[in-house]
mmCIF file of C-alpha atoms in Angstrom:
data_model
loop_
_atom_site.group_PDB
_atom_site.id
_atom_site.type_symbol
_atom_site.label_atom_id
_atom_site.label_comp_id
_atom_site.label_asym_id
_atom_site.label_seq_id
_atom_site.Cartn_x
_atom_site.Cartn_y
_atom_site.Cartn_z
ATOM 1 C CA UNK A 1 0.028 0.002 -0.024
ATOM 2 C CA UNK A 2 2.819 2.435 0.881
ATOM 3 C CA UNK A 3 4.494 1.647 -2.417
ATOM 4 C CA UNK A 4 1.300 2.409 -4.380
ATOM 5 C CA UNK A 5 0.924 5.691 -2.549
ATOM 6 C CA UNK A 6 4.490 6.745 -3.298
ATOM 7 C CA UNK A 7 4.293 5.689 -6.915
ATOM 8 C CA UNK A 8 1.282 7.824 -7.678
ATOM 9 C CA UNK A 9 2.156 10.907 -9.845
ATOM 10 C CA UNK A 10 5.792 9.819 -10.393
ATOM 11 C CA UNK A 11 7.383 9.910 -13.825
ATOM 12 C CA UNK A 12 10.455 7.694 -13.178
ATOM 13 C CA UNK A 13 11.433 5.270 -10.400
ATOM 14 C CA UNK A 14 14.967 3.958 -10.805
ATOM 15 C CA UNK A 15 15.008 1.133 -9.738
ATOM 16 C CA UNK A 16 11.356 0.213 -8.957
ATOM 17 C CA UNK A 17 12.172 -3.266 -7.673
ATOM 18 C CA UNK A 18 14.810 -1.702 -5.434
ATOM 19 C CA UNK A 19 12.250 0.656 -3.928
ATOM 20 C CA UNK A 20 9.919 -2.207 -3.174
ATOM 21 C CA UNK A 21 12.805 -4.032 -1.489
ATOM 22 C CA UNK A 22 13.530 -0.925 0.647
ATOM 23 C CA UNK A 23 9.935 -0.778 1.851
ATOM 24 C CA UNK A 24 10.154 -4.471 2.848
ATOM 25 C CA UNK A 25 13.121 -3.582 5.148
ATOM 26 C CA UNK A 26 10.701 -1.941 7.525
ATOM 27 C CA UNK A 27 13.176 0.796 8.569
ATOM 28 C CA UNK A 28 13.130 4.557 8.331
ATOM 29 C CA UNK A 29 14.686 5.487 4.996
ATOM 30 C CA UNK A 30 16.811 8.547 4.228
ATOM 31 C CA UNK A 31 14.961 10.512 1.611
ATOM 32 C CA UNK A 32 16.978 13.289 0.135
ATOM 33 C CA UNK A 33 15.838 16.448 -1.581
ATOM 34 C CA UNK A 34 18.226 19.296 -2.494
ATOM 35 C CA UNK A 35 17.457 22.786 -3.663
ATOM 36 C CA UNK A 36 19.838 25.669 -4.409
ATOM 37 C CA UNK A 37 18.686 29.001 -2.906
ATOM 38 C CA UNK A 38 18.825 30.894 -6.217
ATOM 39 C CA UNK A 39 15.737 33.072 -5.376
ATOM 40 C CA UNK A 40 13.925 34.130 -2.314
ATOM 41 C CA UNK A 41 10.579 32.335 -3.063
ATOM 42 C CA UNK A 42 9.442 28.811 -2.875
ATOM 43 C CA UNK A 43 6.720 28.545 -5.535
ATOM 44 C CA UNK A 44 3.978 26.067 -6.358
ATOM 45 C CA UNK A 45 6.324 24.209 -8.692
ATOM 46 C CA UNK A 46 8.562 23.299 -5.763
ATOM 47 C CA UNK A 47 5.623 22.099 -3.727
ATOM 48 C CA UNK A 48 5.019 19.166 -6.097
ATOM 49 C CA UNK A 49 8.173 17.705 -4.732
ATOM 50 C CA UNK A 50 7.569 18.840 -1.144
ATOM 51 C CA UNK A 51 4.099 17.153 -1.185
ATOM 52 C CA UNK A 52 5.762 13.852 -2.175
ATOM 53 C CA UNK A 53 8.306 14.266 0.664
ATOM 54 C CA UNK A 54 5.415 14.784 3.028
ATOM 55 C CA UNK A 55 3.966 11.415 1.943
ATOM 56 C CA UNK A 56 7.328 9.820 2.881
ATOM 57 C CA UNK A 57 7.195 11.605 6.261
ATOM 58 C CA UNK A 58 3.687 10.292 6.912
ATOM 59 C CA UNK A 59 5.051 6.746 6.300
ATOM 60 C CA UNK A 60 7.698 7.347 8.957
ATOM 61 C CA UNK A 61 10.784 8.053 6.788
ATOM 62 C CA UNK A 62 13.504 10.630 7.316
ATOM 63 C CA UNK A 63 13.494 13.715 5.135
ATOM 64 C CA UNK A 64 16.904 15.233 4.481
ATOM 65 C CA UNK A 65 16.460 18.655 3.007
ATOM 66 C CA UNK A 66 19.774 19.917 1.620
ATOM 67 C CA UNK A 67 20.127 23.582 0.890
ATOM 68 C CA UNK A 68 22.853 23.958 -1.704
ATOM 69 C CA UNK A 69 24.404 27.128 -0.447
ATOM 70 C CA UNK A 70 27.788 25.901 -1.866
ATOM 71 C CA UNK A 71 26.503 24.519 -5.178
ATOM 72 C CA UNK A 72 24.404 27.672 -5.718
ATOM 73 C CA UNK A 73 27.735 29.455 -6.308
ATOM 74 C CA UNK A 74 28.127 27.357 -9.474
ATOM 75 C CA UNK A 75 24.423 27.125 -10.539
ATOM 76 C CA UNK A 76 22.601 24.075 -11.742
ATOM 77 C CA UNK A 77 22.951 23.822 -15.496
ATOM 78 C CA UNK A 78 19.758 21.724 -15.785
ATOM 79 C CA UNK A 79 17.557 23.104 -18.533
ATOM 80 C CA UNK A 80 19.796 26.069 -19.122
ATOM 81 C CA UNK A 81 20.755 27.319 -22.616
ATOM 82 C CA UNK A 82 23.378 29.602 -21.051
ATOM 83 C CA UNK A 83 25.459 30.099 -17.909
ATOM 84 C CA UNK A 84 23.448 31.082 -14.854
ATOM 85 C CA UNK A 85 24.196 34.501 -13.460
ATOM 86 C CA UNK A 86 26.552 34.278 -10.467
ATOM 87 C CA UNK A 87 25.059 34.989 -7.006
ATOM 88 C CA UNK A 88 26.829 36.767 -4.151
ATOM 89 C CA UNK A 89 27.285 35.068 -0.786
ATOM 90 C CA UNK A 90 24.912 37.548 0.857
ATOM 91 C CA UNK A 91 22.182 36.779 -1.781
ATOM 92 C CA UNK A 92 22.577 33.037 -1.192
ATOM 93 C CA UNK A 93 22.428 33.427 2.624
ATOM 94 C CA UNK A 94 19.336 35.638 2.412
ATOM 95 C CA UNK A 95 17.536 33.227 0.081
ATOM 96 C CA UNK A 96 18.534 30.239 2.262
ATOM 97 C CA UNK A 97 16.917 31.779 5.302
ATOM 98 C CA UNK A 98 13.552 32.223 3.485
ATOM 99 C CA UNK A 99 13.701 28.656 2.238
ATOM 100 C CA UNK A 100 13.927 27.236 5.751
ATOM 101 C CA UNK A 101 10.943 29.369 6.823
ATOM 102 C CA UNK A 102 8.746 28.499 3.836
ATOM 103 C CA UNK A 103 9.398 24.716 3.555
ATOM 104 C CA UNK A 104 7.706 24.039 6.854
ATOM 105 C CA UNK A 105 4.340 25.150 5.457
ATOM 106 C CA UNK A 106 4.321 21.615 4.036
ATOM 107 C CA UNK A 107 6.864 19.472 5.879
ATOM 108 C CA UNK A 108 6.844 18.741 9.631
ATOM 109 C CA UNK A 109 9.810 20.540 11.297
ATOM 110 C CA UNK A 110 10.363 17.749 13.830
ATOM 111 C CA UNK A 111 10.609 15.153 11.020
ATOM 112 C CA UNK A 112 12.865 17.145 8.684
ATOM 113 C CA UNK A 113 16.657 17.449 8.847
ATOM 114 C CA UNK A 114 17.901 20.588 7.116
ATOM 115 C CA UNK A 115 21.624 20.590 6.100
ATOM 116 C CA UNK A 116 23.761 23.047 4.160
ATOM 117 C CA UNK A 117 26.274 21.507 1.710
ATOM 118 C CA UNK A 118 28.758 24.243 2.431
ATOM 119 C CA UNK A 119 29.351 22.477 5.780
ATOM 120 C CA UNK A 120 31.234 19.656 3.989
ATOM 121 C CA UNK A 121 32.442 21.274 0.780
ATOM 122 C CA UNK A 122 34.180 24.213 2.458
ATOM 123 C CA UNK A 123 36.186 21.665 4.525
ATOM 124 C CA UNK A 124 37.083 19.478 1.521
ATOM 125 C CA UNK A 125 40.801 19.506 0.557
ATOM 126 C CA UNK A 126 41.881 20.252 -3.023
ATOM 127 C CA UNK A 127 43.209 16.638 -3.356
ATOM 128 C CA UNK A 128 39.880 15.142 -2.271
ATOM 129 C CA UNK A 129 38.117 17.447 -4.680
ATOM 130 C CA UNK A 130 40.299 16.332 -7.600
ATOM 131 C CA UNK A 131 39.877 12.655 -6.626
ATOM 132 C CA UNK A 132 36.087 13.147 -6.828
ATOM 133 C CA UNK A 133 36.337 14.425 -10.377
ATOM 134 C CA UNK A 134 37.882 11.175 -11.554
ATOM 135 C CA UNK A 135 34.542 9.438 -11.166
ATOM 136 C CA UNK A 136 32.902 10.970 -14.258
ATOM 137 C CA UNK A 137 34.190 11.612 -17.787
ATOM 138 C CA UNK A 138 33.778 14.629 -20.032
ATOM 139 C CA UNK A 139 32.169 12.415 -22.763
ATOM 140 C CA UNK A 140 29.511 11.298 -20.279
ATOM 141 C CA UNK A 141 28.883 14.887 -19.342
ATOM 142 C CA UNK A 142 28.460 15.868 -22.962
ATOM 143 C CA UNK A 143 25.765 13.229 -23.371
ATOM 144 C CA UNK A 144 23.600 15.567 -21.348
ATOM 145 C CA UNK A 145 21.166 17.470 -23.596
ATOM 146 C CA UNK A 146 21.844 20.813 -21.848
ATOM 147 C CA UNK A 147 25.544 20.544 -22.581
ATOM 148 C CA UNK A 148 25.481 18.868 -25.994
ATOM 149 C CA UNK A 149 23.120 21.509 -27.444
ATOM 150 C CA UNK A 150 25.270 24.354 -26.084
ATOM 151 C CA UNK A 151 28.387 22.637 -27.375
ATOM 152 C CA UNK A 152 26.928 22.319 -30.853
ATOM 153 C CA UNK A 153 25.837 25.938 -30.946
ATOM 154 C CA UNK A 154 29.175 27.247 -29.556
ATOM 155 C CA UNK A 155 27.615 28.525 -26.358
ATOM 156 C CA UNK A 156 30.227 28.584 -23.559
ATOM 157 C CA UNK A 157 30.248 25.882 -20.941
ATOM 158 C CA UNK A 158 32.520 26.591 -17.976
ATOM 159 C CA UNK A 159 34.347 23.690 -16.196
ATOM 160 C CA UNK A 160 32.492 24.529 -12.928
ATOM 161 C CA UNK A 161 29.227 23.437 -14.628
ATOM 162 C CA UNK A 162 30.701 19.953 -15.255
ATOM 163 C CA UNK A 163 31.438 19.772 -11.537
ATOM 164 C CA UNK A 164 27.929 20.631 -10.435
ATOM 165 C CA UNK A 165 26.314 17.122 -10.875
ATOM 166 C CA UNK A 166 29.371 15.530 -9.247
ATOM 167 C CA UNK A 167 29.069 17.813 -6.221
ATOM 168 C CA UNK A 168 25.317 17.167 -5.970
ATOM 169 C CA UNK A 169 26.032 13.443 -6.178
ATOM 170 C CA UNK A 170 28.528 13.735 -3.359
ATOM 171 C CA UNK A 171 25.740 15.251 -1.205
ATOM 172 C CA UNK A 172 23.971 11.855 -1.573
ATOM 173 C CA UNK A 173 27.026 10.041 -0.327
ATOM 174 C CA UNK A 174 27.489 12.359 2.638
ATOM 175 C CA UNK A 175 23.901 11.793 3.854
ATOM 176 C CA UNK A 176 23.764 8.088 2.937
ATOM 177 C CA UNK A 177 20.761 8.765 0.731
ATOM 178 C CA UNK A 178 18.456 5.758 0.126
ATOM 179 C CA UNK A 179 16.107 7.731 -2.129
ATOM 180 C CA UNK A 180 16.452 11.025 -3.902
ATOM 181 C CA UNK A 181 13.512 12.994 -5.281
ATOM 182 C CA UNK A 182 13.726 15.628 -8.077
ATOM 183 C CA UNK A 183 11.947 17.019 -11.065
ATOM 184 C CA UNK A 184 12.298 15.283 -14.499
ATOM 185 C CA UNK A 185 14.912 17.988 -15.401
ATOM 186 C CA UNK A 186 17.072 16.664 -12.551
ATOM 187 C CA UNK A 187 17.317 13.072 -13.806
ATOM 188 C CA UNK A 188 20.921 13.435 -15.059
ATOM 189 C CA UNK A 189 22.096 14.889 -11.726
ATOM 190 C CA UNK A 190 20.396 12.197 -9.704
ATOM 191 C CA UNK A 191 21.923 9.408 -11.863
ATOM 192 C CA UNK A 192 25.384 10.929 -11.244
ATOM 193 C CA UNK A 193 24.547 10.655 -7.531
ATOM 194 C CA UNK A 194 24.066 6.874 -7.927
ATOM 195 C CA UNK A 195 27.402 6.681 -9.690
ATOM 196 C CA UNK A 196 29.273 8.644 -7.013
ATOM 197 C CA UNK A 197 27.704 6.545 -4.246
ATOM 198 C CA UNK A 198 28.742 3.320 -6.017
ATOM 199 C CA UNK A 199 32.316 4.552 -6.574
ATOM 200 C CA UNK A 200 32.632 5.389 -2.916
ATOM 201 C CA UNK A 201 31.371 1.959 -1.820
ATOM 202 C CA UNK A 202 27.815 2.952 -0.930
ATOM 203 C CA UNK A 203 24.610 1.356 -2.153
ATOM 204 C CA UNK A 204 23.204 3.533 -4.983
ATOM 205 C CA UNK A 205 20.122 5.615 -4.142
ATOM 206 C CA UNK A 206 16.757 4.973 -5.686
ATOM 207 C CA UNK A 207 15.670 7.848 -7.974
ATOM 208 C CA UNK A 208 12.169 9.240 -8.128
ATOM 209 C CA UNK A 209 11.339 11.964 -10.562
ATOM 210 C CA UNK A 210 8.140 14.038 -10.647
ATOM 211 C CA UNK A 211 6.591 16.108 -13.420
ATOM 212 C CA UNK A 212 7.540 19.714 -13.885
ATOM 213 C CA UNK A 213 4.643 22.071 -13.259
ATOM 214 C CA UNK A 214 3.967 24.554 -16.090
ATOM 215 C CA UNK A 215 3.733 28.155 -14.964
ATOM 216 C CA UNK A 216 0.877 30.620 -15.428
ATOM 217 C CA UNK A 217 1.542 30.743 -19.184
ATOM 218 C CA UNK A 218 0.769 27.045 -19.496
ATOM 219 C CA UNK A 219 3.944 26.524 -21.546
ATOM 220 C CA UNK A 220 7.247 27.021 -19.737
ATOM 221 C CA UNK A 221 8.024 25.371 -16.389
ATOM 222 C CA UNK A 222 7.131 27.492 -13.386
ATOM 223 C CA UNK A 223 10.094 29.688 -12.561
ATOM 224 C CA UNK A 224 10.896 33.043 -11.132
ATOM 225 C CA UNK A 225 13.215 33.530 -14.120
ATOM 226 C CA UNK A 226 10.213 33.371 -16.479
ATOM 227 C CA UNK A 227 7.995 35.466 -14.168
ATOM 228 C CA UNK A 228 5.216 32.852 -14.447
ATOM 229 C CA UNK A 229 5.174 31.631 -10.879
ATOM 230 C CA UNK A 230 3.026 31.711 -7.770
ATOM 231 C CA UNK A 231 5.035 32.096 -4.544
ATOM 232 C CA UNK A 232 3.592 30.244 -1.508
ATOM 233 C CA UNK A 233 3.953 33.346 0.627
ATOM 234 C CA UNK A 234 2.172 35.671 -1.768
ATOM 235 C CA UNK A 235 -0.830 37.531 -0.413
ATOM 236 C CA UNK A 236 -4.106 35.540 -0.713
ATOM 237 C CA UNK A 237 -5.574 37.936 -3.318
ATOM 238 C CA UNK A 238 -2.501 37.637 -5.517
ATOM 239 C CA UNK A 239 -2.375 33.877 -5.224
ATOM 240 C CA UNK A 240 -6.047 33.443 -6.032
ATOM 241 C CA UNK A 241 -5.939 35.860 -8.982
ATOM 242 C CA UNK A 242 -2.849 34.315 -10.531
ATOM 243 C CA UNK A 243 -4.267 30.764 -10.381
ATOM 244 C CA UNK A 244 -7.538 32.085 -11.981
ATOM 245 C CA UNK A 245 -5.310 33.246 -14.914
ATOM 246 C CA UNK A 246 -3.958 29.749 -15.879
ATOM 247 C CA UNK A 247 -5.169 28.213 -19.182
ATOM 248 C CA UNK A 248 -7.964 25.707 -18.787
ATOM 249 C CA UNK A 249 -5.753 23.038 -20.448
ATOM 250 C CA UNK A 250 -3.390 22.752 -17.463
ATOM 251 C CA UNK A 251 -6.073 22.926 -14.767
ATOM 252 C CA UNK A 252 -6.282 19.047 -14.405
ATOM 253 C CA UNK A 253 -2.546 18.951 -13.832
ATOM 254 C CA UNK A 254 -2.714 21.592 -11.165
ATOM 255 C CA UNK A 255 -5.448 19.632 -9.388
ATOM 256 C CA UNK A 256 -3.427 16.432 -9.590
ATOM 257 C CA UNK A 257 0.001 17.796 -8.491
ATOM 258 C CA UNK A 258 -1.058 20.583 -6.018
ATOM 259 C CA UNK A 259 -4.159 19.199 -4.267
ATOM 260 C CA UNK A 260 -5.694 15.994 -2.837
ATOM 261 C CA UNK A 261 -8.774 16.442 -4.951
ATOM 262 C CA UNK A 262 -9.674 13.706 -7.430
ATOM 263 C CA UNK A 263 -10.505 14.805 -10.961
ATOM 264 C CA UNK A 264 -13.607 12.630 -10.686
ATOM 265 C CA UNK A 265 -14.920 14.937 -7.984
ATOM 266 C CA UNK A 266 -14.934 17.994 -10.231
ATOM 267 C CA UNK A 267 -15.740 16.547 -13.647
ATOM 268 C CA UNK A 268 -19.348 17.965 -13.521
ATOM 269 C CA UNK A 269 -18.249 21.505 -12.610
ATOM 270 C CA UNK A 270 -18.187 24.306 -15.182
ATOM 271 C CA UNK A 271 -14.525 25.153 -16.036
ATOM 272 C CA UNK A 272 -14.800 28.584 -14.319
ATOM 273 C CA UNK A 273 -16.251 27.112 -11.191
ATOM 274 C CA UNK A 274 -13.596 24.338 -11.242
ATOM 275 C CA UNK A 275 -10.889 26.912 -11.479
ATOM 276 C CA UNK A 276 -12.371 28.960 -8.644
ATOM 277 C CA UNK A 277 -12.420 25.817 -6.523
ATOM 278 C CA UNK A 278 -8.758 25.114 -7.479
ATOM 279 C CA UNK A 279 -7.704 28.708 -6.623
ATOM 280 C CA UNK A 280 -9.692 28.586 -3.361
ATOM 281 C CA UNK A 281 -8.177 25.158 -2.316
ATOM 282 C CA UNK A 282 -4.610 26.259 -2.966
ATOM 283 C CA UNK A 283 -5.076 29.688 -1.283
ATOM 284 C CA UNK A 284 -6.585 27.901 1.777
ATOM 285 C CA UNK A 285 -3.629 25.519 1.920
ATOM 286 C CA UNK A 286 -1.054 28.325 2.349
ATOM 287 C CA UNK A 287 -3.265 30.882 4.177
ATOM 288 C CA UNK A 288 -6.577 29.975 5.769
ATOM 289 C CA UNK A 289 -10.113 29.191 4.815
ATOM 290 C CA UNK A 290 -11.208 32.683 5.814
ATOM 291 C CA UNK A 291 -8.506 34.355 3.698
ATOM 292 C CA UNK A 292 -9.369 32.093 0.818
ATOM 293 C CA UNK A 293 -13.010 33.123 1.028
ATOM 294 C CA UNK A 294 -12.033 36.790 1.091
ATOM 295 C CA UNK A 295 -9.798 36.321 -1.921
ATOM 296 C CA UNK A 296 -12.543 34.561 -3.876
ATOM 297 C CA UNK A 297 -15.137 37.198 -2.956
ATOM 298 C CA UNK A 298 -12.735 39.955 -3.999
ATOM 299 C CA UNK A 299 -11.992 38.246 -7.304
ATOM 300 C CA UNK A 300 -15.704 37.851 -8.120
ATOM 301 C CA UNK A 301 -16.298 41.548 -7.227
ATOM 302 C CA UNK A 302 -13.602 42.798 -9.567
ATOM 303 C CA UNK A 303 -13.853 40.327 -12.481
ATOM 304 C CA UNK A 304 -17.476 39.162 -12.500
ATOM 305 C CA UNK A 305 -19.252 42.229 -11.168
ATOM 306 C CA UNK A 306 -16.759 44.674 -12.677
ATOM 307 C CA UNK A 307 -16.483 46.531 -9.399
ATOM 308 C CA UNK A 308 -13.225 47.824 -7.831
ATOM 309 C CA UNK A 309 -11.869 45.982 -4.773
ATOM 310 C CA UNK A 310 -13.146 47.019 -1.386
ATOM 311 C CA UNK A 311 -9.661 47.943 -0.200
ATOM 312 C CA UNK A 312 -7.591 50.213 -2.483
ATOM 313 C CA UNK A 313 -4.434 52.108 -1.587
ATOM 314 C CA UNK A 314 -4.474 55.914 -1.851
ATOM 315 C CA UNK A 315 -1.741 57.858 -3.580
ATOM 316 C CA UNK A 316 -1.458 61.683 -3.415
ATOM 317 C CA UNK A 317 -0.424 63.556 -6.492
ATOM 318 C CA UNK A 318 1.293 66.913 -5.691
ATOM 319 C CA UNK A 319 2.232 68.037 -9.235
ATOM 320 C CA UNK A 320 1.468 67.088 -12.832
ATOM 321 C CA UNK A 321 3.041 63.778 -13.913
ATOM 322 C CA UNK A 322 2.823 61.494 -16.997
ATOM 323 C CA UNK A 323 0.661 58.442 -16.655
ATOM 324 C CA UNK A 324 3.634 55.964 -17.398
ATOM 325 C CA UNK A 325 5.849 57.670 -14.827
ATOM 326 C CA UNK A 326 3.085 57.604 -12.207
ATOM 327 C CA UNK A 327 2.424 53.896 -12.747
ATOM 328 C CA UNK A 328 6.125 53.018 -12.355
ATOM 329 C CA UNK A 329 6.588 55.417 -9.432
ATOM 330 C CA UNK A 330 3.702 53.729 -7.602
ATOM 331 C CA UNK A 331 5.375 50.320 -8.328
ATOM 332 C CA UNK A 332 2.422 49.020 -10.252
ATOM 333 C CA UNK A 333 4.960 47.841 -12.870
ATOM 334 C CA UNK A 334 8.608 46.849 -12.587
ATOM 335 C CA UNK A 335 9.777 49.432 -15.078
ATOM 336 C CA UNK A 336 8.538 52.540 -16.947
ATOM 337 C CA UNK A 337 8.900 50.634 -20.256
ATOM 338 C CA UNK A 338 6.483 47.995 -18.959
ATOM 339 C CA UNK A 339 4.072 50.789 -17.987
ATOM 340 C CA UNK A 340 4.337 52.322 -21.489
ATOM 341 C CA UNK A 341 3.627 48.919 -23.115
ATOM 342 C CA UNK A 342 0.575 48.286 -20.938
ATOM 343 C CA UNK A 343 -0.831 51.749 -21.719
ATOM 344 C CA UNK A 344 -0.361 51.261 -25.467
ATOM 345 C CA UNK A 345 -2.024 47.844 -25.251
ATOM 346 C CA UNK A 346 -5.119 49.378 -23.628
ATOM 347 C CA UNK A 347 -4.484 47.906 -20.198
ATOM 348 C CA UNK A 348 -4.738 51.168 -18.219
ATOM 349 C CA UNK A 349 -7.845 53.195 -17.339
ATOM 350 C CA UNK A 350 -8.772 56.228 -15.229
ATOM 351 C CA UNK A 351 -12.269 56.047 -13.784
ATOM 352 C CA UNK A 352 -13.048 53.291 -16.299
ATOM 353 C CA UNK A 353 -11.927 55.366 -19.296
ATOM 354 C CA UNK A 354 -9.102 53.685 -21.168
ATOM 355 C CA UNK A 355 -6.023 55.832 -21.716
ATOM 356 C CA UNK A 356 -3.583 54.834 -24.519
ATOM 357 C CA UNK A 357 -1.168 57.694 -24.395
ATOM 358 C CA UNK A 358 1.856 57.012 -22.140
ATOM 359 C CA UNK A 359 2.582 60.747 -21.880
ATOM 360 C CA UNK A 360 -0.954 61.605 -20.748
ATOM 361 C CA UNK A 361 -0.511 64.137 -17.970
ATOM 362 C CA UNK A 362 -2.331 63.793 -14.638
ATOM 363 C CA UNK A 363 -2.671 66.846 -12.494
ATOM 364 C CA UNK A 364 -3.625 66.817 -8.751
ATOM 365 C CA UNK A 365 -7.379 65.858 -9.004
ATOM 366 C CA UNK A 366 -10.121 67.840 -7.205
ATOM 367 C CA UNK A 367 -11.854 64.574 -6.304
ATOM 368 C CA UNK A 368 -10.464 60.933 -6.087
ATOM 369 C CA UNK A 369 -9.734 59.155 -9.385
ATOM 370 C CA UNK A 370 -9.538 55.351 -9.719
ATOM 371 C CA UNK A 371 -6.489 54.120 -11.649
ATOM 372 C CA UNK A 372 -6.607 50.559 -12.962
ATOM 373 C CA UNK A 373 -3.523 48.895 -14.367
ATOM 374 C CA UNK A 374 -3.964 45.476 -15.984
ATOM 375 C CA UNK A 375 -6.669 43.298 -14.427
ATOM 376 C CA UNK A 376 -5.694 43.218 -10.726
ATOM 377 C CA UNK A 377 -3.864 46.457 -9.841
ATOM 378 C CA UNK A 378 -5.755 49.500 -8.562
ATOM 379 C CA UNK A 379 -4.936 52.783 -6.960
ATOM 380 C CA UNK A 380 -7.051 55.727 -5.762
ATOM 381 C CA UNK A 381 -5.409 59.042 -6.838
#
C-alpha cells in the first residue's frame, strides 16, 4: 500500500524493484531532496516535490532537506541554454533563510533534517576534490542534452558546470541517501549521484522523478526567471488571482499535483467554477479558509461584477506627472517601459476610461480618481 501511494504521480522510479525491497526492510529510509537558494521564493512548482516528501514523512521516513548554499555558487545547468548569473554570498544566505521558513508550510519541522552543503564542501581539501572528479568523464557529461546543445551551438560551458552534478552526487554520499527526489529535469544529476555513491562503496540511491509544473503561461516550467510563478507566501488575493489566470488546459494537472482532490470529483463543474475551486483550495492551503473566502469574494467583485476592490491604496499627486511615470513610481509595474507597453495595449484606465497615451499628464485631482493597471492592480489618486 505504501509503495502504491508513493508511486502515484511519479514519472520515473529507478529502480522500482529496489524501492519495493527498501519498503520491505521496515526501517526509516533517508529520503534526500536538494535545492539551491537561487531566489527568495518557494513557488508552487517546488511544492510538487515537497508534497511527495510529505507522503514519505507520513510513512515514517526521514526527510533530509539539503540547501545547496555551496552549489548555488556554481548554478545548476539543468535546462539552461546559457550560464546562470553568479550569485553573491549575501544573496545566497538571504535566500537560504527564506527557504527554511517556507518549507515548513508543508513539511513537519520535527521530522525534517535541514543541512547546508557548504558544511562539508568548504572543509574538503583540493586533493579530495580532484579525486572526486575522476569518477565521471567529459564524454558522459556531454551526453547531457543541456551541454550537448550548447556545445553544438558554440555557447560557452565553464568547467564549474561539469562539476555541479558531481558535487550534488557527493551530497547523496554524505547523507547516505536511500532515495532522492527531483523534477524530471534533474534526472541526469540524480543518476550521477548513484554513480558517485557506487564509486565510494555505498549502495546507490533509488531515484524518483516528478513532473515539472507549467507556470501561469501554461507553456514554460514554473520559474521566477520566467515570471510565471506563484510564490507560496504571496498575499491571498494575488495567489487566487494568479491561479485564476492559468489556461484551462493545465487545470487538471494543477489539481493532480497541487491538491488532494480527485478529478472525478470536479468533472461535472463548469470550467470557471472548477478553476475557482482550485484557486480557493490552494489559497486555503497556504493561508486559511477565511483568507481564501475573502480572496474569492474579492476576485468575483472585480472580475465578474466589474467593481473595484473594497480595499484600495491611496496615492497623493502633488504636481502634474505623466501616466507612465506615475504607474512606475507607484510600483504598479517593474519598469517605466512596462508601464508604456501596458498603456499602449489598452490595459490602463482612469475612472473606467481607457487611456492609450503613455505621456498623458495627470494633475492633482479635485476629487479621487480610480487608476486601474492590468486586471488586478488598482490605486485611488
